[in-house]
Coordinates of C-alpha atoms in Angstrom, one line a residue:
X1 CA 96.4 -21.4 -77.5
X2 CA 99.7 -20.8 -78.5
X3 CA 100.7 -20.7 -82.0
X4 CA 103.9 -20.3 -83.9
X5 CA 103.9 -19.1 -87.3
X6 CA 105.9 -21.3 -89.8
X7 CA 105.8 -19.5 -93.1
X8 CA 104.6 -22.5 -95.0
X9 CA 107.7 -24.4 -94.1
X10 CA 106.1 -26.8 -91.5
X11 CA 108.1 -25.8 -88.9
X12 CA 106.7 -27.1 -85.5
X13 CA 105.9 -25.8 -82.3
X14 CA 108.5 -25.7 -80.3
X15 CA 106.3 -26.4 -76.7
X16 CA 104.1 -29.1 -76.5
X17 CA 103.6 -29.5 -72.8
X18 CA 101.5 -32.2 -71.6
X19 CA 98.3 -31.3 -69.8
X20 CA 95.8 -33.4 -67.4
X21 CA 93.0 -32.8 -64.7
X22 CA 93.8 -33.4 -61.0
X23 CA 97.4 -31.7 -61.4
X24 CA 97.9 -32.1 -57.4
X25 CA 98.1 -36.1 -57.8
X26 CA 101.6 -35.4 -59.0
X27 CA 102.8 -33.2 -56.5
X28 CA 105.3 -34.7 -54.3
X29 CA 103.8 -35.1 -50.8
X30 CA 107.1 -36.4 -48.7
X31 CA 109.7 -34.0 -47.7
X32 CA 112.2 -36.8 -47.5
X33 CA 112.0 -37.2 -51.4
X34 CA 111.4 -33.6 -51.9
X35 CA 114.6 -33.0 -50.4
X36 CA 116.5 -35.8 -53.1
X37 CA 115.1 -34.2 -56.4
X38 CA 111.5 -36.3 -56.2
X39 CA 113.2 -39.7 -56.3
X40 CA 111.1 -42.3 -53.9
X41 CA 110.1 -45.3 -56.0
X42 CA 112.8 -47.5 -55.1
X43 CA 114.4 -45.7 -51.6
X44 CA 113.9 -47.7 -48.4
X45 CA 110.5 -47.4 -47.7
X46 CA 108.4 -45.3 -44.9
X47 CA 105.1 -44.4 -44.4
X48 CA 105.4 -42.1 -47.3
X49 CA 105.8 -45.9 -49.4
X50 CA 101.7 -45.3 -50.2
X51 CA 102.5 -42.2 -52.9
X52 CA 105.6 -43.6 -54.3
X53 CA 105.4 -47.2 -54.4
X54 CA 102.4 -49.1 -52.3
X55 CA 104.7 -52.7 -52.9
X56 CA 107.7 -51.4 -50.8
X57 CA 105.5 -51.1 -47.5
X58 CA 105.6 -55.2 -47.3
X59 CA 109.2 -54.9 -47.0
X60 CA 109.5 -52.1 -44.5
X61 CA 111.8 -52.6 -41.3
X62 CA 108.8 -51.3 -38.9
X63 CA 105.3 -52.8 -38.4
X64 CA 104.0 -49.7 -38.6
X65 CA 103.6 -46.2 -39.3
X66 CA 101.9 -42.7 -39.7
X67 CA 103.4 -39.7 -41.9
X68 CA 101.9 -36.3 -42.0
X69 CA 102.8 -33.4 -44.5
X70 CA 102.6 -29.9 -45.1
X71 CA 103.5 -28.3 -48.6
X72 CA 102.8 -24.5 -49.4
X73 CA 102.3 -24.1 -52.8
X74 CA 102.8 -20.4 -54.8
X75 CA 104.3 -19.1 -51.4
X76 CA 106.0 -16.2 -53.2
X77 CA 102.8 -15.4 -54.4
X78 CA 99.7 -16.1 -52.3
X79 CA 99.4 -17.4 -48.9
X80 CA 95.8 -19.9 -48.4
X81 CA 97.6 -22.5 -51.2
X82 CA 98.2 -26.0 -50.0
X83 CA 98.7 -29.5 -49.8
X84 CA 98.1 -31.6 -46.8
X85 CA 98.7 -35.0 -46.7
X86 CA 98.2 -38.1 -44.2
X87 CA 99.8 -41.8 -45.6
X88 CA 100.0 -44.6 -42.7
X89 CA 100.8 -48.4 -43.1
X90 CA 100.1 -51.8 -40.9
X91 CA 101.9 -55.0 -41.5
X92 CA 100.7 -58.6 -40.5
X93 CA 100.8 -61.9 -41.4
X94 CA 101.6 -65.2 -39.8
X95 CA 103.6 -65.6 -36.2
X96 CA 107.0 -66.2 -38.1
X97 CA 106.7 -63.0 -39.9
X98 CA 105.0 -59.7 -41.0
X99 CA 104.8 -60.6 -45.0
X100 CA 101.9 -58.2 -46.2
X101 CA 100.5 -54.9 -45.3
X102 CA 97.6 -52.6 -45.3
X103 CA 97.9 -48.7 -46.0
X104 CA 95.9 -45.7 -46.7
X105 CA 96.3 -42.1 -47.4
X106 CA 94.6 -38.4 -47.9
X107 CA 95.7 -35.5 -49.7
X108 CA 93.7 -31.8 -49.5
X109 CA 94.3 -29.4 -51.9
X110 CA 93.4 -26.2 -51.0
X111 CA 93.5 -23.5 -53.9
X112 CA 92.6 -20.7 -51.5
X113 CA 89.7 -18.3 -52.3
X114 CA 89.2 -17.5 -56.0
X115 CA 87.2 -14.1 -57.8
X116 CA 86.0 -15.9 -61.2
X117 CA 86.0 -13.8 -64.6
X118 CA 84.4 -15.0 -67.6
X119 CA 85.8 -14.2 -71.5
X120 CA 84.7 -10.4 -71.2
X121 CA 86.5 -10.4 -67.9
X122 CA 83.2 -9.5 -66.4
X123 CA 82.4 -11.1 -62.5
X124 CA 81.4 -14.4 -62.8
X125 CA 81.1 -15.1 -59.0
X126 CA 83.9 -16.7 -55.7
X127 CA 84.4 -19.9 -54.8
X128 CA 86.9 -22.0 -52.5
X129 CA 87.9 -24.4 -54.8
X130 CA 89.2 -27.6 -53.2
X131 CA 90.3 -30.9 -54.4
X132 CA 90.7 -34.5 -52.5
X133 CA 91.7 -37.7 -52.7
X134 CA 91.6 -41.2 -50.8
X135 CA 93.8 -44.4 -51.1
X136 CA 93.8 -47.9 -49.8
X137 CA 96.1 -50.1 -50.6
X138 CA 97.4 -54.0 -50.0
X139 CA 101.0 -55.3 -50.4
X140 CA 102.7 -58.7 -50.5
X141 CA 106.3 -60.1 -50.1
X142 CA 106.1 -62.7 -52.6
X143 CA 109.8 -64.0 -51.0
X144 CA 112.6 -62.4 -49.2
X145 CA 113.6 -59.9 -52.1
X146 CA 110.3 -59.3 -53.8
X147 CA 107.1 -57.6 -53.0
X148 CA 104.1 -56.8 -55.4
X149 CA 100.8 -53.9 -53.9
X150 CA 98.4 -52.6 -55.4
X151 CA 96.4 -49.5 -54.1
X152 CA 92.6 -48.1 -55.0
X153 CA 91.7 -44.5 -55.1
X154 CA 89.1 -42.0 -55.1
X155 CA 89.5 -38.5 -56.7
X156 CA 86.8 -35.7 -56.0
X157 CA 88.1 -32.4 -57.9
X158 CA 85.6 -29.2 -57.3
X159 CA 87.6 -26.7 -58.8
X160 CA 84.6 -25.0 -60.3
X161 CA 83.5 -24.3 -57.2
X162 CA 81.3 -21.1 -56.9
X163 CA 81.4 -20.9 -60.4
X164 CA 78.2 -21.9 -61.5
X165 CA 76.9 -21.5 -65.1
X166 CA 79.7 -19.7 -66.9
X167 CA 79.5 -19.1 -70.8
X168 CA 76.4 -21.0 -70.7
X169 CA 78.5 -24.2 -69.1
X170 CA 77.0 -25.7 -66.2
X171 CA 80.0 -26.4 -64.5
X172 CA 80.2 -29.6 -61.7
X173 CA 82.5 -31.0 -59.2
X174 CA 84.6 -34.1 -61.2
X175 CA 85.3 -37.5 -60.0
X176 CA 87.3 -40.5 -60.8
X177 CA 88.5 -43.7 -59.7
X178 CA 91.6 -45.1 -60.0
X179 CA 94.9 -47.7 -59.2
X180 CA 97.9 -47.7 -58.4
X181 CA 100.2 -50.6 -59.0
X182 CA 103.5 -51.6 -57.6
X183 CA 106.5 -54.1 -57.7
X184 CA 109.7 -53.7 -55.4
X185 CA 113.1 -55.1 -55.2
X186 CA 115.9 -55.4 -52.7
X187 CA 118.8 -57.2 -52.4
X188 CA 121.4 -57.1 -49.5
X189 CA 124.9 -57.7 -51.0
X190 CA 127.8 -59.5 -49.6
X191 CA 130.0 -57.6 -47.3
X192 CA 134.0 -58.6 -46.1
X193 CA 132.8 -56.9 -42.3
X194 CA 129.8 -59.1 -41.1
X195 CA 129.9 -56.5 -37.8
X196 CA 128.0 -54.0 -40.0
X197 CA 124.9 -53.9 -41.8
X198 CA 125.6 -54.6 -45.2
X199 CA 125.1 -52.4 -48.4
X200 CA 122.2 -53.1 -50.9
X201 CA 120.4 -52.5 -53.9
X202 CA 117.0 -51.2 -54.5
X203 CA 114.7 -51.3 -57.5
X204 CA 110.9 -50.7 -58.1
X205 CA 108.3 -50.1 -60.8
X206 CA 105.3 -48.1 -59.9
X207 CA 102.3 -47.0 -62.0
X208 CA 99.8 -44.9 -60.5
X209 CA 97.3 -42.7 -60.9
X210 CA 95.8 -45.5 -63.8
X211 CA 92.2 -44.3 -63.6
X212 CA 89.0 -42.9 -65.7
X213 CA 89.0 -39.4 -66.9
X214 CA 87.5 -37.0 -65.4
X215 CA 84.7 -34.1 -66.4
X216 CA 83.7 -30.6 -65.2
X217 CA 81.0 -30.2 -67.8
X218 CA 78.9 -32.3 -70.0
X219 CA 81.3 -31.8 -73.1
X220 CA 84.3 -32.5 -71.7
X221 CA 86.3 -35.2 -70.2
X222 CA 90.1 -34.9 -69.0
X223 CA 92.7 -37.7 -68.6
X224 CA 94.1 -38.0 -65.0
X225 CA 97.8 -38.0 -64.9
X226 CA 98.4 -41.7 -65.2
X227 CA 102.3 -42.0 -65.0
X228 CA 105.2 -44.6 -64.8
X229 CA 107.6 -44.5 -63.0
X230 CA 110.8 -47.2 -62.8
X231 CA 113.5 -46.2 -59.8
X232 CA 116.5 -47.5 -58.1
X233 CA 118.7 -46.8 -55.4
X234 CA 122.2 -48.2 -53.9
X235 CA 122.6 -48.0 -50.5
X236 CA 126.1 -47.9 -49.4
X237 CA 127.0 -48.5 -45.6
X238 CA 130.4 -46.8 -45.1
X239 CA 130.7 -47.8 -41.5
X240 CA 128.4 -48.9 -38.2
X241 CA 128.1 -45.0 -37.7
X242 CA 127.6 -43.2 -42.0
X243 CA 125.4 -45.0 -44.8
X244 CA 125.2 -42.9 -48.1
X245 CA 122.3 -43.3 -50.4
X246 CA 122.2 -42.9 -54.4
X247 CA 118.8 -43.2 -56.3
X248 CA 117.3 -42.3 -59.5
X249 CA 114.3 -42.2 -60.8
X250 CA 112.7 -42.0 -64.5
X251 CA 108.9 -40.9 -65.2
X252 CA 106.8 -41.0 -68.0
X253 CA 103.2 -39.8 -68.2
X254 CA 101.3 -42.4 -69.6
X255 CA 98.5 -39.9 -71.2
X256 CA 98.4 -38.7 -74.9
X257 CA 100.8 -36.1 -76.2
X258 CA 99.2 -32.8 -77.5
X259 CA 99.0 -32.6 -81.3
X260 CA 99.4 -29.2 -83.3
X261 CA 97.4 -28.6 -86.3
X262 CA 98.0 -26.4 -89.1
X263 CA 95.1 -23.4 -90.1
X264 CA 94.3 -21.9 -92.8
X265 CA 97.2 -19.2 -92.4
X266 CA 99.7 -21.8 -92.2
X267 CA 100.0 -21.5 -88.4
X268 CA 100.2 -24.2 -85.6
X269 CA 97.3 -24.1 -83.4
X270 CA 96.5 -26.2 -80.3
X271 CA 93.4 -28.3 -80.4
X272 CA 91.3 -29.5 -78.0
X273 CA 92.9 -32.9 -77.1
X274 CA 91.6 -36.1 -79.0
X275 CA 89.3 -38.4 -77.5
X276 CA 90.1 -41.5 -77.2
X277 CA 89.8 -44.3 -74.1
X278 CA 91.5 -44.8 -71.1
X279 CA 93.2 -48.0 -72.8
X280 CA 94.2 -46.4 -76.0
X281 CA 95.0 -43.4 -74.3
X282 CA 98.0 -45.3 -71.7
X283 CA 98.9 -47.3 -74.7
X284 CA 99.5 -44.9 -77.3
X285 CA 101.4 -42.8 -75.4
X286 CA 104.7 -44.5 -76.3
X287 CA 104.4 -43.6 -79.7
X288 CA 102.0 -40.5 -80.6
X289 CA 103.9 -37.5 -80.0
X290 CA 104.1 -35.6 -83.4
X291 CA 107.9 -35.8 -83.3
X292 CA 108.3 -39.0 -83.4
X293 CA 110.7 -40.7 -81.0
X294 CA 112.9 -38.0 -80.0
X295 CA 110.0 -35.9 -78.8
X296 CA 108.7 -39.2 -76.9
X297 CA 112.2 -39.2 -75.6
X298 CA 111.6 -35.6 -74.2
X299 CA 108.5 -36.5 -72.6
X300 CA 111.0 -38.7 -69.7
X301 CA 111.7 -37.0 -66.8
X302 CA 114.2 -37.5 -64.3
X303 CA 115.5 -37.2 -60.7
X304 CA 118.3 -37.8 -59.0
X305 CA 119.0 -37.8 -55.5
X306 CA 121.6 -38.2 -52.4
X307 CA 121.0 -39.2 -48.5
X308 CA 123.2 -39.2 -45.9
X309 CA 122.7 -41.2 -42.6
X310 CA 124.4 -41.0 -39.4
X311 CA 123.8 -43.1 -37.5
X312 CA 120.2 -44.0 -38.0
X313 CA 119.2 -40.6 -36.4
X314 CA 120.8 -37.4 -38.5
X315 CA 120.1 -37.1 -42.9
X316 CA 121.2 -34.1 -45.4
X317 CA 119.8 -34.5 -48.4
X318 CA 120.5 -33.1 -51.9
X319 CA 118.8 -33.9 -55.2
X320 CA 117.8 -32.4 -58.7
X321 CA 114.9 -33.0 -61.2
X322 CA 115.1 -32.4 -65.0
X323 CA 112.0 -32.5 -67.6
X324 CA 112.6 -31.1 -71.2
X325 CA 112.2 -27.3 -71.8
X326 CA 109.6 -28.5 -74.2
X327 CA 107.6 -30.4 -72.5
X328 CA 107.1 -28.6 -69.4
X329 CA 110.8 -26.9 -68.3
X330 CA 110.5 -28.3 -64.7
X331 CA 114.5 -28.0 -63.6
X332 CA 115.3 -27.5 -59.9
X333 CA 118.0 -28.2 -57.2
X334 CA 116.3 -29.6 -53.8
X335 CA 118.4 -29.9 -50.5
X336 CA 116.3 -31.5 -47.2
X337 CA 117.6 -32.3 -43.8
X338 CA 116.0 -35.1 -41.5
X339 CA 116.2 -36.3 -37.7
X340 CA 114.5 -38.9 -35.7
X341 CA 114.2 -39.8 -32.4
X342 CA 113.1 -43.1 -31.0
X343 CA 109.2 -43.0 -32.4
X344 CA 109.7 -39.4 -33.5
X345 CA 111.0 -38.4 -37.0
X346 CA 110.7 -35.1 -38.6
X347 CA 111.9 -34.3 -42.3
X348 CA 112.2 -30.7 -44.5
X349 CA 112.6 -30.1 -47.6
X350 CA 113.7 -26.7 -49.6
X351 CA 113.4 -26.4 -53.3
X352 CA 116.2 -23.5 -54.3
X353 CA 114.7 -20.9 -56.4
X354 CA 115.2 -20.9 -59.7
X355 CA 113.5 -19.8 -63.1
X356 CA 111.4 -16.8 -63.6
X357 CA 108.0 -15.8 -64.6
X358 CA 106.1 -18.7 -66.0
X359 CA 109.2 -21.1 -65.7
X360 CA 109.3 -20.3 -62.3
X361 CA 108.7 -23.6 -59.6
X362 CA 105.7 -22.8 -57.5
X363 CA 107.7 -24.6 -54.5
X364 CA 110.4 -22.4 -55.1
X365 CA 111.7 -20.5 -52.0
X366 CA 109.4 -22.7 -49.7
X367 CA 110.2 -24.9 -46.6
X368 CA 108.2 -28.1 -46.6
X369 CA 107.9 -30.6 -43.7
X370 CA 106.7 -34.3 -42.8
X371 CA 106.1 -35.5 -39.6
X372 CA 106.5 -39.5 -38.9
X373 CA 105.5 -42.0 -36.1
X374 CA 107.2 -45.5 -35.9
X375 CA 105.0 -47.2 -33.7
X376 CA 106.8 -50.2 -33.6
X377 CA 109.6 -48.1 -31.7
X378 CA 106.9 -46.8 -29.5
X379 CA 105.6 -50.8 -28.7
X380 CA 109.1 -51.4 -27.9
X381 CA 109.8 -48.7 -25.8
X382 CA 106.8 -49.3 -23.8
X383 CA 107.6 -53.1 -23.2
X384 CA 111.0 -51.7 -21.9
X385 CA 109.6 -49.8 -19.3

C-alpha cells in the first residue's frame, strides 16, 4: 500500500484510485467509440448498442446486426494480451413495425501466459489466466422517441489460474451475475430543407455492470465495477452528402471510494476495502469519499467525441477522455476512421500515446478494429437480385 507521511498535520493522500474485480468489463470493446474518446451511450446505435446502452437497439435504423472486435491490450509490452468481443441484435414486433429487440454478446479476455511468484518471490507455479463474460438483453420503444432495455449477464473470472494454494490461500475461479439497465432518447428536430434528413438530438442513461461481488478465496469478496453512465449527442446534417456528430459522455463508478487510515506513526495507509452490500455499496457511493464532495467530484469521468459522415459510407473520428490524476490519471487523445459498404462496415480506432511508466495507457500505440454486418442491407440486396 501506498502511504504518505503527514507529520501529524492530517494531510491526506493525494491518490485514492478506485479499485474492483473484473477490470475488462470496462474496457471499451467498439472501435467506433474508441475512436471518439469512449463516448457511446447516447450515439446512434449499432450492434455495439449491447455494451454501451442495451435501450438504444429498439431504435436502431436496421433489423439487424452482428459486430465483431479485436483489442490488443499492453502491445508495447507483451504480445498474447487481448480482448475479443462478439455483440449482435434482432428486432421484431408487430407487422406495422419493429418496436423491441433481442441482443447478446461475449467478451474473452486473454491475459496471456503468466510465471506466478509468491511474497518471497519464490515459484509459485504458470497459468493462462482468462476471464469471460455473456449478455442477453431485451429492449422496448415505449413511443416514437423513447426506448427502455435491460440486459442480464454472466461473469466467470479465473485469473488465479494455475495458481493453486499460494500463501496458504486456496485460490478459485470467481463468478458473478449481473444487469445492465438502459433508457434512450432521440428527437429529430425541425429543419427549413425537408429534402434532407434532418438534424437530431440524442440522450441516454445507462447503468451496467449492477451485479454481486465477486471472490477468489474464501476471505475475500470484490465489488464489480458497477458504473453510471449519462450521455448525449447532436447530430448535425450539414447537407444530403456531410453529417457531423458531437457527443459527450459522463461516468461515475457506482462502487465505494477507498478510505486512508492513519497508523501509529501518523502515516496514511490503505486498508483493505470495507465490507459492506451490494445496495449500500452503489448507494453510498455518492457521498463516501473522505474528501467530501470535491473528491466525489473527481471520481466523474469524461469523454468527448467527434464523427464525421460522408455520405453514409466514409467516418474520421477524433475524441478525448479525462479522469482526475487522483483517481486514476486516465487522459488520452483517440482518432478512428470508419467505412461501410452495403452489408459490410469496418471501423479502427488508435489511442495516441501518451504518459509514461505507470500513467502510461495500455492501448497506447495500438490499432484496434470492429467488423459489422447489417443484415437488413444484405435481405435487401438479395430481394433486388
Amino acid at each position: 500500500a501506498q502511504t504518505t507521511n503527514t507529520g501529524g498535520q492530517g494531510v491526506g493522500p493525494h491518490f485514492t484510485t478506485i479499485t474492483t474485480a473484473v477490470p475488462f468489463m470496462r474496457i471499451s470493446p467498439d472501435a467506433r467509440s474508441g475512436g471518439m474518446g469512449d463516448v457511446g451511450i447516447a450515439i446512434d446505435p449499432d450492434a455495439n448498442a449491447q455494451y454501451w446502452n442495451v435501450s438504444k437497439l429498439a431504435m436502431a435504423e436496421k433489423d439487424a446486426g452482428i459486430s465483431i472486435t479485436y483489442t490488443p491490450w499492453l502491445k508495447d509490452l507483451v504480445p498474447d494480451i487481448f480482448l475479443a468481443y462478439i455483440a449482435g441484435y434482432l428486432k421484431f414486433g408487430n407487422s406495422e413495425e419493429k418496436n423491441q429487440a433481442v441482443s447478446f454478446s461475449m467478451r474473452y479476455f486473454n491475459l496471456g501466459d503468466i510465471n506466478y511468484t509468491d511474497f518471497n518471490a519464490a515459484p509459485a507455479g504458470t497459468g493462462k489466466p482468462r476471464e469471460v463474460a455473456f449478455d442477453l438483453g431485451y429492449s422496448r420503444k415505449l413511443s416514437e422517441v423513447f426506448s427502455i432495455g435491460i440486459s442480464g449477464k454472466f461473469i466467470h473470472s479465473n485469473i488465479i489460474n494455475g495458481a493453486g494454494n499460494s500463501n496458504g490461500v486456496n485460490y478459485k475461479p470467481g463468478n458473478s451475475f449481473g444487469v445492465d439497465l438502459g433508457a434512450f432518447y432521440t428527437k429529430k428536430l425541425k429543419t427549413k430543407d425537408e429534402s434532407i434528413e434532418p438534424s437530431s438530438i440524442n440522450a441516454g442513461l445507462a447503468i451496467t455492470n449492477l451485479g454481486s461481488k465477486i471472490s477468489y478465496s474464501n476471505d475475500r469478496k470484490d465489488f464489480i465495477p458497477t458504473n453510471l453512465g449519462i450521455g448525449v449527442a447532436y447530430n448535425y446534417v450539414i447537407d444530403e452528402y456531410n453529417k457531423l456528430t458531437f457527443a459527450v459522455d459522463v461516468n461515475k463508478l457506482l462502487v465505494p471510494s477507498p478510505k486512508w487510515s492513519l497508523d501509529t506513526n501518523d502515516q496514511y495507509v490503505f486498508p483493505v476495502p470495507e465490507e459492506k452490500s451490494l445496495i449500500s455499496g452503489v448507494l453510498g457511493s455518492f457521498g463516501d469519499a473522505t474528501g467530501g464532495g470535491s473528491e466525489e467530484l473527481k471520481e466523474v469521468m469524461f469523454g468527448i467525441g467527434a464523427e464525421f459522415t460522408y455520405q453514409k459510407q466514409f467516418f474520421a473520428r477524433a475524441g478525448y477522455f479525462y479522469e482526475s490524476k487522483q483517481k486514476g490519471d486516465r487522459r488520452f487523445l483517440s482518432l478512428g476512421l470508419g467505412v461501410k459498404y452495403n452489408v459490410f462496415g469496418l471501423n479502427f480506432a488508435y489511442l495516441v500515446p501518451s504518459g509514461a511508466g505507470v500513467t502510461r495507457n495500455p492501448l497506447s500505440n495500438t490499432l484496434r478494429f470492429s467488423l459489422l454486418f447489417d443484415f437488413e442491407d444484405f435481405a435487401e440486396i438479395s430481394n433486388s437480385k
